Structure formats: C-alpha cells, structure tokens
mmCIF file of N, CA, C and O in Angstrom:
data_model
loop_
_atom_site.group_PDB
_atom_site.id
_atom_site.type_symbol
_atom_site.label_atom_id
_atom_site.label_comp_id
_atom_site.label_asym_id
_atom_site.label_seq_id
_atom_site.Cartn_x
_atom_site.Cartn_y
_atom_site.Cartn_z
ATOM 1 N N MET A 20 92.700 137.344 92.807
ATOM 2 C CA MET A 20 93.861 136.498 93.948
ATOM 3 C C MET A 20 92.986 136.886 95.114
ATOM 4 O O MET A 20 91.710 137.235 95.777
ATOM 5 N N ASN A 21 93.459 135.573 95.580
ATOM 6 C CA ASN A 21 92.909 135.260 97.066
ATOM 7 C C ASN A 21 93.335 135.928 98.384
ATOM 8 O O ASN A 21 94.528 135.583 97.919
ATOM 9 N N LYS A 22 92.731 136.672 99.119
ATOM 10 C CA LYS A 22 93.290 137.479 100.148
ATOM 11 C C LYS A 22 92.769 136.704 101.010
ATOM 12 O O LYS A 22 93.061 137.761 102.632
ATOM 13 N N LEU A 23 92.632 136.066 101.684
ATOM 14 C CA LEU A 23 91.957 135.105 103.236
ATOM 15 C C LEU A 23 93.728 134.955 103.078
ATOM 16 O O LEU A 23 94.599 134.084 102.840
ATOM 17 N N VAL A 24 93.834 135.400 105.210
ATOM 18 C CA VAL A 24 95.621 135.186 105.488
ATOM 19 C C VAL A 24 95.374 133.982 106.500
ATOM 20 O O VAL A 24 95.957 133.000 106.313
ATOM 21 N N TYR A 25 94.228 133.917 107.362
ATOM 22 C CA TYR A 25 94.022 132.198 107.933
ATOM 23 C C TYR A 25 92.203 131.947 108.185
ATOM 24 O O TYR A 25 91.327 133.112 107.638
ATOM 25 N N SER A 26 92.413 130.964 107.958
ATOM 26 C CA SER A 26 90.680 130.196 108.474
ATOM 27 C C SER A 26 91.000 129.324 109.787
ATOM 28 O O SER A 26 92.231 128.241 109.655
ATOM 29 N N THR A 27 89.986 128.785 110.233
ATOM 30 C CA THR A 27 90.214 127.383 110.732
ATOM 31 C C THR A 27 89.201 126.529 110.203
ATOM 32 O O THR A 27 89.172 125.865 111.068
ATOM 33 N N ASP A 28 88.639 127.114 108.933
ATOM 34 C CA ASP A 28 88.490 125.624 107.835
ATOM 35 C C ASP A 28 89.567 124.625 107.597
ATOM 36 O O ASP A 28 89.494 124.981 107.251
ATOM 37 N N PRO A 29 88.852 123.982 108.688
ATOM 38 C CA PRO A 29 90.204 122.267 107.940
ATOM 39 C C PRO A 29 90.156 122.201 106.819
ATOM 40 O O PRO A 29 90.977 121.705 106.179
ATOM 41 N N ASP A 30 89.283 122.646 105.635
ATOM 42 C CA ASP A 30 88.782 121.656 104.942
ATOM 43 C C ASP A 30 89.373 122.516 103.925
ATOM 44 O O ASP A 30 89.211 122.522 102.577
ATOM 45 N N TRP A 31 89.660 124.133 103.884
ATOM 46 C CA TRP A 31 90.507 125.317 103.019
ATOM 47 C C TRP A 31 91.575 124.567 102.986
ATOM 48 O O TRP A 31 92.573 124.531 104.360
ATOM 49 N N GLN A 32 92.267 124.871 102.043
ATOM 50 C CA GLN A 32 93.642 124.734 101.333
ATOM 51 C C GLN A 32 94.132 125.720 100.926
ATOM 52 O O GLN A 32 93.625 125.424 99.322
ATOM 53 N N ASP A 33 95.388 126.462 100.887
ATOM 54 C CA ASP A 33 96.154 127.186 99.858
ATOM 55 C C ASP A 33 96.249 126.877 98.120
ATOM 56 O O ASP A 33 97.754 126.038 98.891
ATOM 57 N N PRO A 34 96.247 126.080 97.604
ATOM 58 C CA PRO A 34 96.398 125.799 96.392
ATOM 59 C C PRO A 34 98.346 126.529 96.059
ATOM 60 O O PRO A 34 98.991 125.194 95.774
ATOM 61 N N ALA A 35 99.205 127.594 97.093
ATOM 62 C CA ALA A 35 100.535 127.738 96.819
ATOM 63 C C ALA A 35 100.835 126.570 97.313
ATOM 64 O O ALA A 35 102.524 126.894 97.797
ATOM 65 N N THR A 36 100.880 126.060 98.880
ATOM 66 C CA THR A 36 101.266 125.974 99.953
ATOM 67 C C THR A 36 100.699 124.714 99.980
ATOM 68 O O THR A 36 101.767 123.328 101.024
ATOM 69 N N SER A 37 100.024 123.879 99.439
ATOM 70 C CA SER A 37 99.066 122.595 99.932
ATOM 71 C C SER A 37 100.217 121.431 99.284
ATOM 72 O O SER A 37 100.814 122.208 97.377
ATOM 73 N N ALA A 38 100.528 120.444 100.101
ATOM 74 C CA ALA A 38 101.906 119.391 99.380
ATOM 75 C C ALA A 38 100.939 118.705 98.062
ATOM 76 O O ALA A 38 100.161 117.965 98.745
ATOM 77 N N THR A 39 101.653 118.200 97.375
ATOM 78 C CA THR A 39 101.405 117.346 96.094
ATOM 79 C C THR A 39 101.610 116.191 96.018
ATOM 80 O O THR A 39 102.952 115.766 96.409
ATOM 81 N N ALA A 40 101.998 114.517 95.284
ATOM 82 C CA ALA A 40 102.375 113.873 95.046
ATOM 83 C C ALA A 40 103.775 113.886 94.206
ATOM 84 O O ALA A 40 105.007 113.349 94.488
ATOM 85 N N GLN A 41 103.350 115.409 93.519
ATOM 86 C CA GLN A 41 105.206 115.536 92.622
ATOM 87 C C GLN A 41 105.894 116.222 93.230
ATOM 88 O O GLN A 41 107.109 116.111 93.622
ATOM 89 N N ASP A 42 105.228 117.238 94.706
ATOM 90 C CA ASP A 42 106.343 118.013 95.728
ATOM 91 C C ASP A 42 106.617 116.696 96.585
ATOM 92 O O ASP A 42 107.558 117.419 97.632
ATOM 93 N N SER A 43 106.446 115.440 96.460
ATOM 94 C CA SER A 43 106.804 114.745 97.402
ATOM 95 C C SER A 43 108.593 114.296 97.581
ATOM 96 O O SER A 43 108.988 114.668 96.468
ATOM 97 N N LEU A 44 109.065 113.735 98.920
ATOM 98 C CA LEU A 44 110.776 113.730 99.185
ATOM 99 C C LEU A 44 111.553 112.839 98.044
ATOM 100 O O LEU A 44 112.527 114.018 96.986
ATOM 101 N N PHE A 45 110.258 112.174 97.388
ATOM 102 C CA PHE A 45 111.362 110.885 96.465
ATOM 103 C C PHE A 45 110.255 110.920 95.315
ATOM 104 O O PHE A 45 109.722 111.041 95.332
ATOM 105 N N PRO A 46 110.799 110.368 94.143
ATOM 106 C CA PRO A 46 109.753 110.197 93.009
ATOM 107 C C PRO A 46 109.304 108.639 93.170
ATOM 108 O O PRO A 46 109.592 107.950 93.711
ATOM 109 N N ASP A 47 108.033 108.736 91.963
ATOM 110 C CA ASP A 47 106.906 107.450 92.281
ATOM 111 C C ASP A 47 107.278 106.870 91.153
ATOM 112 O O ASP A 47 107.285 106.642 90.138
ATOM 113 N N ASP A 48 108.573 106.061 91.177
ATOM 114 C CA ASP A 48 109.152 105.417 90.168
ATOM 115 C C ASP A 48 109.559 103.930 89.891
ATOM 116 O O ASP A 48 109.780 103.410 89.270
ATOM 117 N N GLY A 49 108.927 103.932 91.635
ATOM 118 C CA GLY A 49 108.448 102.188 91.440
ATOM 119 C C GLY A 49 110.271 101.802 92.214
ATOM 120 O O GLY A 49 109.995 100.348 91.788
ATOM 121 N N VAL A 50 110.815 102.748 92.714
ATOM 122 C CA VAL A 50 111.736 101.997 93.167
ATOM 123 C C VAL A 50 111.457 102.193 95.179
ATOM 124 O O VAL A 50 111.261 103.513 95.331
ATOM 125 N N ILE A 51 111.817 101.470 95.742
ATOM 126 C CA ILE A 51 111.920 101.684 97.225
ATOM 127 C C ILE A 51 112.993 102.102 97.582
ATOM 128 O O ILE A 51 114.017 101.855 97.280
ATOM 129 N N ARG A 52 112.686 103.063 98.418
ATOM 130 C CA ARG A 52 114.272 104.086 98.794
ATOM 131 C C ARG A 52 114.097 104.331 100.569
ATOM 132 O O ARG A 52 113.467 104.251 100.786
ATOM 133 N N LEU A 53 115.380 103.390 101.336
ATOM 134 C CA LEU A 53 115.778 103.504 102.369
ATOM 135 C C LEU A 53 116.612 104.449 103.067
ATOM 136 O O LEU A 53 117.797 104.703 102.487
ATOM 137 N N ARG A 54 116.601 105.117 104.259
ATOM 138 C CA ARG A 54 117.423 106.065 104.535
ATOM 139 C C ARG A 54 116.857 105.879 105.821
ATOM 140 O O ARG A 54 116.573 106.020 107.011
ATOM 141 N N ARG A 55 118.415 105.921 106.833
ATOM 142 C CA ARG A 55 118.827 106.203 108.032
ATOM 143 C C ARG A 55 118.526 107.497 109.016
ATOM 144 O O ARG A 55 119.306 108.077 108.027
ATOM 145 N N GLU A 56 117.604 107.352 109.592
ATOM 146 C CA GLU A 56 117.504 108.919 110.316
ATOM 147 C C GLU A 56 117.682 108.595 111.927
ATOM 148 O O GLU A 56 116.922 107.873 112.632
ATOM 149 N N THR A 57 118.204 110.294 112.165
ATOM 150 C CA THR A 57 118.301 110.367 113.641
ATOM 151 C C THR A 57 118.181 111.485 114.013
ATOM 152 O O THR A 57 117.501 112.184 115.207
ATOM 153 N N LYS A 58 117.878 112.768 113.010
ATOM 154 C CA LYS A 58 117.834 113.943 113.081
ATOM 155 C C LYS A 58 116.488 114.537 113.861
ATOM 156 O O LYS A 58 115.368 113.377 113.449
ATOM 157 N N GLY A 59 116.395 114.797 114.761
ATOM 158 C CA GLY A 59 114.899 114.947 115.717
ATOM 159 C C GLY A 59 114.423 114.118 116.501
ATOM 160 O O GLY A 59 113.379 114.129 117.336
ATOM 161 N N ARG A 60 115.301 112.887 117.118
ATOM 162 C CA ARG A 60 114.650 111.324 117.288
ATOM 163 C C ARG A 60 115.765 111.016 118.808
ATOM 164 O O ARG A 60 115.978 109.551 119.529
ATOM 165 N N LYS A 61 116.523 112.645 119.306
ATOM 166 C CA LYS A 61 117.934 112.406 120.776
ATOM 167 C C LYS A 61 118.573 111.440 120.374
ATOM 168 O O LYS A 61 118.644 110.647 120.660
ATOM 169 N N GLY A 62 118.409 110.639 119.105
ATOM 170 C CA GLY A 62 120.305 110.011 118.485
ATOM 171 C C GLY A 62 119.769 109.269 118.246
ATOM 172 O O GLY A 62 120.277 107.702 117.664
ATOM 173 N N ALA A 63 118.485 108.274 118.611
ATOM 174 C CA ALA A 63 117.872 107.217 117.773
ATOM 175 C C ALA A 63 117.661 107.230 116.723
ATOM 176 O O ALA A 63 117.105 107.883 116.367
ATOM 177 N N GLY A 64 118.160 105.910 116.303
ATOM 178 C CA GLY A 64 117.619 105.806 114.363
ATOM 179 C C GLY A 64 116.845 104.977 114.459
ATOM 180 O O GLY A 64 116.425 103.992 114.972
ATOM 181 N N VAL A 65 116.177 105.503 113.168
ATOM 182 C CA VAL A 65 114.711 104.766 112.701
ATOM 183 C C VAL A 65 115.810 104.318 110.689
ATOM 184 O O VAL A 65 116.274 105.368 110.361
ATOM 185 N N ILE A 66 115.027 103.302 110.303
ATOM 186 C CA ILE A 66 115.095 103.406 108.885
ATOM 187 C C ILE A 66 113.806 103.817 108.566
ATOM 188 O O ILE A 66 113.139 102.997 108.442
ATOM 189 N N CYS A 67 113.444 104.662 107.394
ATOM 190 C CA CYS A 67 112.546 105.394 107.129
ATOM 191 C C CYS A 67 112.564 104.295 105.479
ATOM 192 O O CYS A 67 113.747 104.122 104.829
ATOM 193 N N ILE A 68 111.593 104.420 105.146
ATOM 194 C CA ILE A 68 111.231 103.359 103.415
ATOM 195 C C ILE A 68 110.035 104.119 103.147
ATOM 196 O O ILE A 68 109.254 104.268 103.231
ATOM 197 N N TYR A 69 111.176 104.692 101.787
ATOM 198 C CA TYR A 69 109.948 105.534 100.998
ATOM 199 C C TYR A 69 109.751 104.712 99.439
ATOM 200 O O TYR A 69 110.130 104.088 99.513
ATOM 201 N N GLY A 70 108.327 105.634 99.074
ATOM 202 C CA GLY A 70 107.767 104.846 97.773
ATOM 203 C C GLY A 70 107.573 103.649 97.606
ATOM 204 O O GLY A 70 107.540 103.000 96.348
ATOM 205 N N VAL A 71 106.796 103.473 98.945
ATOM 206 C CA VAL A 71 106.000 102.329 98.694
ATOM 207 C C VAL A 71 104.832 102.439 98.281
ATOM 208 O O VAL A 71 104.428 103.402 98.332
ATOM 209 N N PRO A 72 103.952 101.951 97.047
ATOM 210 C CA PRO A 72 102.261 102.067 96.831
ATOM 211 C C PRO A 72 101.391 102.411 97.935
ATOM 212 O O PRO A 72 101.519 101.070 99.240
ATOM 213 N N SER A 73 100.792 103.125 97.956
ATOM 214 C CA SER A 73 99.810 103.534 99.100
ATOM 215 C C SER A 73 99.378 102.657 99.240
ATOM 216 O O SER A 73 99.087 102.095 100.630
ATOM 217 N N ASN A 74 98.369 101.267 98.387
ATOM 218 C CA ASN A 74 97.359 99.795 98.971
ATOM 219 C C ASN A 74 98.703 99.280 99.548
ATOM 220 O O ASN A 74 98.071 98.100 100.287
ATOM 221 N N GLU A 75 99.818 99.356 99.428
ATOM 222 C CA GLU A 75 100.842 98.009 100.358
ATOM 223 C C GLU A 75 101.259 98.429 100.745
ATOM 224 O O GLU A 75 102.353 97.582 101.860
ATOM 225 N N VAL A 76 100.985 99.716 101.747
ATOM 226 C CA VAL A 76 102.808 100.335 103.566
ATOM 227 C C VAL A 76 102.227 99.950 103.915
ATOM 228 O O VAL A 76 102.978 98.737 105.080
ATOM 229 N N GLY A 77 101.125 99.420 104.543
ATOM 230 C CA GLY A 77 100.448 98.374 105.826
ATOM 231 C C GLY A 77 100.882 97.648 105.814
ATOM 232 O O GLY A 77 101.652 96.857 107.156
ATOM 233 N N ALA A 78 100.974 96.681 104.695
ATOM 234 C CA ALA A 78 101.369 95.018 104.788
ATOM 235 C C ALA A 78 102.385 94.815 104.939
ATOM 236 O O ALA A 78 102.859 94.204 105.654
ATOM 237 N N LEU A 79 103.364 95.615 104.241
ATOM 238 C CA LEU A 79 104.714 95.693 103.725
ATOM 239 C C LEU A 79 105.838 95.990 105.782
ATOM 240 O O LEU A 79 106.182 95.530 106.153
ATOM 241 N N ALA A 80 105.157 96.873 106.330
ATOM 242 C CA ALA A 80 105.032 97.795 107.498
ATOM 243 C C ALA A 80 105.223 96.127 108.525
ATOM 244 O O ALA A 80 105.995 96.141 109.251
ATOM 245 N N LYS A 81 103.784 96.232 108.372
ATOM 246 C CA LYS A 81 103.837 94.601 109.303
ATOM 247 C C LYS A 81 104.345 93.284 109.322
ATOM 248 O O LYS A 81 105.411 92.750 109.964
ATOM 249 N N GLN A 82 104.366 93.463 108.242
ATOM 250 C CA GLN A 82 106.182 92.426 107.278
ATOM 251 C C GLN A 82 106.827 92.383 108.009
ATOM 252 O O GLN A 82 107.528 91.560 108.464
ATOM 253 N N LEU A 83 107.836 93.637 108.088
ATOM 254 C CA LEU A 83 109.026 93.239 108.414
ATOM 255 C C LEU A 83 109.208 94.388 109.913
ATOM 256 O O LEU A 83 110.429 93.023 110.174
ATOM 257 N N LYS A 84 107.966 94.908 110.285
ATOM 258 C CA LYS A 84 108.316 94.557 112.196
ATOM 259 C C LYS A 84 108.438 93.517 112.719
ATOM 260 O O LYS A 84 108.922 92.677 112.883
ATOM 261 N N LYS A 85 107.081 92.642 112.195
ATOM 262 C CA LYS A 85 106.977 90.821 112.455
ATOM 263 C C LYS A 85 108.814 90.161 112.458
ATOM 264 O O LYS A 85 108.757 89.035 113.495
ATOM 265 N N GLN A 86 108.669 90.084 110.792
ATOM 266 C CA GLN A 86 110.570 89.432 110.546
ATOM 267 C C GLN A 86 111.214 90.455 111.778
ATOM 268 O O GLN A 86 112.565 89.304 112.169
ATOM 269 N N LEU A 87 111.413 91.288 111.719
ATOM 270 C CA LEU A 87 112.592 92.099 111.870
ATOM 271 C C LEU A 87 112.511 91.738 114.033
ATOM 272 O O LEU A 87 113.377 92.063 114.888
ATOM 273 N N GLY A 88 111.427 91.855 114.621
ATOM 274 C CA GLY A 88 111.254 91.708 115.923
ATOM 275 C C GLY A 88 111.191 93.204 116.243
ATOM 276 O O GLY A 88 111.891 93.021 117.391
ATOM 277 N N THR A 89 111.226 93.937 115.960
ATOM 278 C CA THR A 89 111.039 95.443 115.780
ATOM 279 C C THR A 89 109.481 96.490 116.137
ATOM 280 O O THR A 89 108.726 96.016 115.362
ATOM 281 N N GLY A 90 109.784 97.889 116.215
ATOM 282 C CA GLY A 90 108.430 98.098 116.531
ATOM 283 C C GLY A 90 109.158 99.230 115.244
ATOM 284 O O GLY A 90 110.013 99.348 114.709
ATOM 285 N N GLY A 91 107.942 100.440 115.452
ATOM 286 C CA GLY A 91 107.951 100.622 114.091
ATOM 287 C C GLY A 91 106.805 101.690 113.459
ATOM 288 O O GLY A 91 105.144 101.341 114.538
ATOM 289 N N ALA A 92 106.092 102.856 112.435
ATOM 290 C CA ALA A 92 105.055 103.674 112.501
ATOM 291 C C ALA A 92 104.981 103.515 110.906
ATOM 292 O O ALA A 92 106.302 103.638 110.146
ATOM 293 N N ILE A 93 103.964 103.612 110.726
ATOM 294 C CA ILE A 93 103.378 104.598 109.625
ATOM 295 C C ILE A 93 103.274 105.848 109.772
ATOM 296 O O ILE A 93 102.334 106.340 110.095
ATOM 297 N N LYS A 94 104.088 106.877 108.709
ATOM 298 C CA LYS A 94 103.954 108.420 109.310
ATOM 299 C C LYS A 94 103.734 109.367 108.156
ATOM 300 O O LYS A 94 104.728 109.102 106.690
ATOM 301 N N LYS A 95 102.575 109.648 107.132
ATOM 302 C CA LYS A 95 102.280 110.712 105.651
ATOM 303 C C LYS A 95 102.935 109.578 104.780
ATOM 304 O O LYS A 95 103.510 109.466 103.892
ATOM 305 N N GLY A 96 102.707 108.021 104.432
ATOM 306 C CA GLY A 96 103.419 106.713 104.283
ATOM 307 C C GLY A 96 104.520 106.236 103.975
ATOM 308 O O GLY A 96 105.089 105.769 102.800
ATOM 309 N N VAL A 97 104.969 107.051 105.256
ATOM 310 C CA VAL A 97 106.386 107.002 104.877
ATOM 311 C C VAL A 97 106.844 106.069 106.465
ATOM 312 O O VAL A 97 106.284 105.519 107.318
ATOM 313 N N ILE A 98 107.070 104.286 105.883
ATOM 314 C CA ILE A 98 107.297 103.397 106.627
ATOM 315 C C ILE A 98 108.672 103.773 107.173
ATOM 316 O O ILE A 98 109.506 103.900 107.533
ATOM 317 N N GLU A 99 108.469 103.915 109.062
ATOM 318 C CA GLU A 99 109.579 103.665 109.643
ATOM 319 C C GLU A 99 109.833 102.206 110.890
ATOM 320 O O GLU A 99 109.096 102.352 111.014
ATOM 321 N N ILE A 100 111.004 102.037 110.832
ATOM 322 C CA ILE A 100 112.028 101.095 111.542
ATOM 323 C C ILE A 100 112.687 101.288 112.107
ATOM 324 O O ILE A 100 113.894 101.571 111.961
ATOM 325 N N GLN A 101 112.494 101.306 113.738
ATOM 326 C CA GLN A 101 112.627 101.185 114.734
ATOM 327 C C GLN A 101 114.069 100.714 114.620
ATOM 328 O O GLN A 101 114.412 99.200 114.527
ATOM 329 N N GLY A 102 115.644 100.928 115.173
ATOM 330 C CA GLY A 102 116.779 100.525 115.464
ATOM 331 C C GLY A 102 117.058 100.685 114.223
ATOM 332 O O GLY A 102 116.888 101.057 113.077
ATOM 333 N N ASP A 103 118.997 100.560 114.223
ATOM 334 C CA ASP A 103 119.661 100.959 113.021
ATOM 335 C C ASP A 103 120.197 99.073 112.630
ATOM 336 O O ASP A 103 121.037 98.361 112.322
ATOM 337 N N ARG A 104 118.932 98.993 111.546
ATOM 338 C CA ARG A 104 118.511 97.789 110.898
ATOM 339 C C ARG A 104 118.454 97.770 109.175
ATOM 340 O O ARG A 104 117.816 97.526 108.668
ATOM 341 N N LEU A 105 119.281 98.876 108.544
ATOM 342 C CA LEU A 105 119.414 99.112 107.288
ATOM 343 C C LEU A 105 119.573 98.155 106.308
ATOM 344 O O LEU A 105 118.906 97.619 105.392
ATOM 345 N N ALA A 106 121.203 96.853 106.637
ATOM 346 C CA ALA A 106 121.254 96.121 106.045
ATOM 347 C C ALA A 106 120.558 94.950 105.816
ATOM 348 O O ALA A 106 119.927 93.998 104.839
ATOM 349 N N GLN A 107 119.562 94.486 106.894
ATOM 350 C CA GLN A 107 118.569 93.530 107.175
ATOM 351 C C GLN A 107 117.412 93.740 106.603
ATOM 352 O O GLN A 107 115.993 93.078 105.566
ATOM 353 N N VAL A 108 116.757 95.190 106.531
ATOM 354 C CA VAL A 108 115.526 95.715 105.924
ATOM 355 C C VAL A 108 116.062 95.878 104.078
ATOM 356 O O VAL A 108 115.142 94.998 103.393
ATOM 357 N N GLN A 109 117.171 96.270 103.685
ATOM 358 C CA GLN A 109 117.646 96.067 102.909
ATOM 359 C C GLN A 109 117.254 94.760 102.116
ATOM 360 O O GLN A 109 116.522 94.211 101.076
ATOM 361 N N ALA A 110 118.226 93.967 102.551
ATOM 362 C CA ALA A 110 118.120 91.765 102.235
ATOM 363 C C ALA A 110 116.668 91.609 102.501
ATOM 364 O O ALA A 110 115.919 91.109 101.422
ATOM 365 N N LEU A 111 115.272 91.858 103.065
ATOM 366 C CA LEU A 111 114.226 91.427 103.341
ATOM 367 C C LEU A 111 113.039 91.975 101.861
ATOM 368 O O LEU A 111 112.946 91.627 101.134
ATOM 369 N N LEU A 112 113.688 93.436 100.945
ATOM 370 C CA LEU A 112 113.016 93.587 100.990
ATOM 371 C C LEU A 112 113.688 93.475 98.797
ATOM 372 O O LEU A 112 112.629 92.608 98.591
ATOM 373 N N ILE A 113 114.650 93.024 99.168
ATOM 374 C CA ILE A 113 115.577 92.114 97.840
ATOM 375 C C ILE A 113 114.716 91.759 98.160
ATOM 376 O O ILE A 113 114.237 90.464 96.541
ATOM 377 N N LYS A 114 114.830 89.807 98.404
ATOM 378 C CA LYS A 114 114.161 89.109 99.180
ATOM 379 C C LYS A 114 112.803 88.807 98.355
ATOM 380 O O LYS A 114 112.568 88.161 97.754
ATOM 381 N N ALA A 115 111.890 90.192 99.062
ATOM 382 C CA ALA A 115 110.386 89.773 98.164
ATOM 383 C C ALA A 115 110.340 90.647 97.020
ATOM 384 O O ALA A 115 109.038 90.645 96.572
ATOM 385 N N GLY A 116 111.160 90.557 95.739
ATOM 386 C CA GLY A 116 111.511 90.766 94.776
ATOM 387 C C GLY A 116 111.546 92.578 94.626
ATOM 388 O O GLY A 116 111.416 93.074 93.328
ATOM 389 N N LEU A 117 111.218 93.336 95.396
ATOM 390 C CA LEU A 117 111.970 94.655 95.326
ATOM 391 C C LEU A 117 112.474 95.360 95.010
ATOM 392 O O LEU A 117 114.063 94.863 94.588
ATOM 393 N N LYS A 118 112.942 96.520 93.791
ATOM 394 C CA LYS A 118 113.543 97.464 93.868
ATOM 395 C C LYS A 118 114.101 98.235 94.642
ATOM 396 O O LYS A 118 113.469 99.110 94.806
ATOM 397 N N VAL A 119 116.022 97.888 95.034
ATOM 398 C CA VAL A 119 115.729 98.758 96.586
ATOM 399 C C VAL A 119 116.709 99.740 96.114
ATOM 400 O O VAL A 119 117.605 99.291 96.410
ATOM 401 N N LYS A 120 116.508 100.813 96.724
ATOM 402 C CA LYS A 120 117.570 101.898 96.807
ATOM 403 C C LYS A 120 117.993 102.560 97.729
ATOM 404 O O LYS A 120 117.381 103.059 98.543
ATOM 405 N N GLN A 121 119.646 103.148 98.299
ATOM 406 C CA GLN A 121 119.865 103.261 99.308
ATOM 407 C C GLN A 121 120.239 104.718 99.054
ATOM 408 O O GLN A 121 120.959 104.915 98.277
ATOM 409 N N VAL A 122 119.827 105.337 99.958
ATOM 410 C CA VAL A 122 120.096 107.057 99.883
ATOM 411 C C VAL A 122 120.456 107.699 101.030
ATOM 412 O O VAL A 122 119.818 106.646 102.254
ATOM 413 N N GLY A 123 120.574 109.304 100.919
ATOM 414 C CA GLY A 123 121.008 109.801 102.374
ATOM 415 C C GLY A 123 122.917 108.853 101.900
ATOM 416 O O GLY A 123 123.472 108.190 102.027
ATOM 417 N N GLY A 124 123.527 110.328 103.389
ATOM 418 C CA GLY A 124 124.610 109.934 103.565
ATOM 419 C C GLY A 124 124.806 109.086 104.364
ATOM 420 O O GLY A 124 125.717 108.455 105.094
#
C-alpha cells in the first residue's frame, strides 16, 4: 500500500485516480457524438465533438472551423466549435462519411 499523500513530482500518478481511455465520457466505438454545452461558459454555447480518433482530431477540427467560418479549440481530445451550430456540424460530419449521434438533452 502506497502511503504517499502529496507529491510535487509531475510524473507521479496514483493508479486509483488516473484516468484511462476506458474511463472517458463516451465509449470508443467508432461513433462520433455531438453535444451542445453551455455550463461554465457564461451562457455562450459550444458544440463538443467526442469520439474522434486521436490521429484525426487536429485535421477534423481545422476542416470544420474553416467550413463553418467560426472559432474553436481542442481540449483533451474533444473538439469544441463555437456557436450553436449543431445541425451544421452534424451535416458536415455525415457528408464526410462519419457515423454521428446526438447526445445530451
């Protein structure tokens, strides 16, 4: 049993608290999931895109931002597109031949 309570070593990770790919928000099943989020953004909505393979995240984000003419970011493998453009993002992803599912309320 490890009794270490606090460490300033950035390489140290507690196996009990470290996140893995299995613990991610959505499963890695080849389906791209879209969700509109406003929490913690002062009412401004963004479209979050989950489930994109890690080697395609950057290219897909750049392509979507260019086609939509809007800003966005990549945070922890999740693409965030600014604005409430859920239908447009979904149409572009389907046109690109990806399997898309809308999640959240």
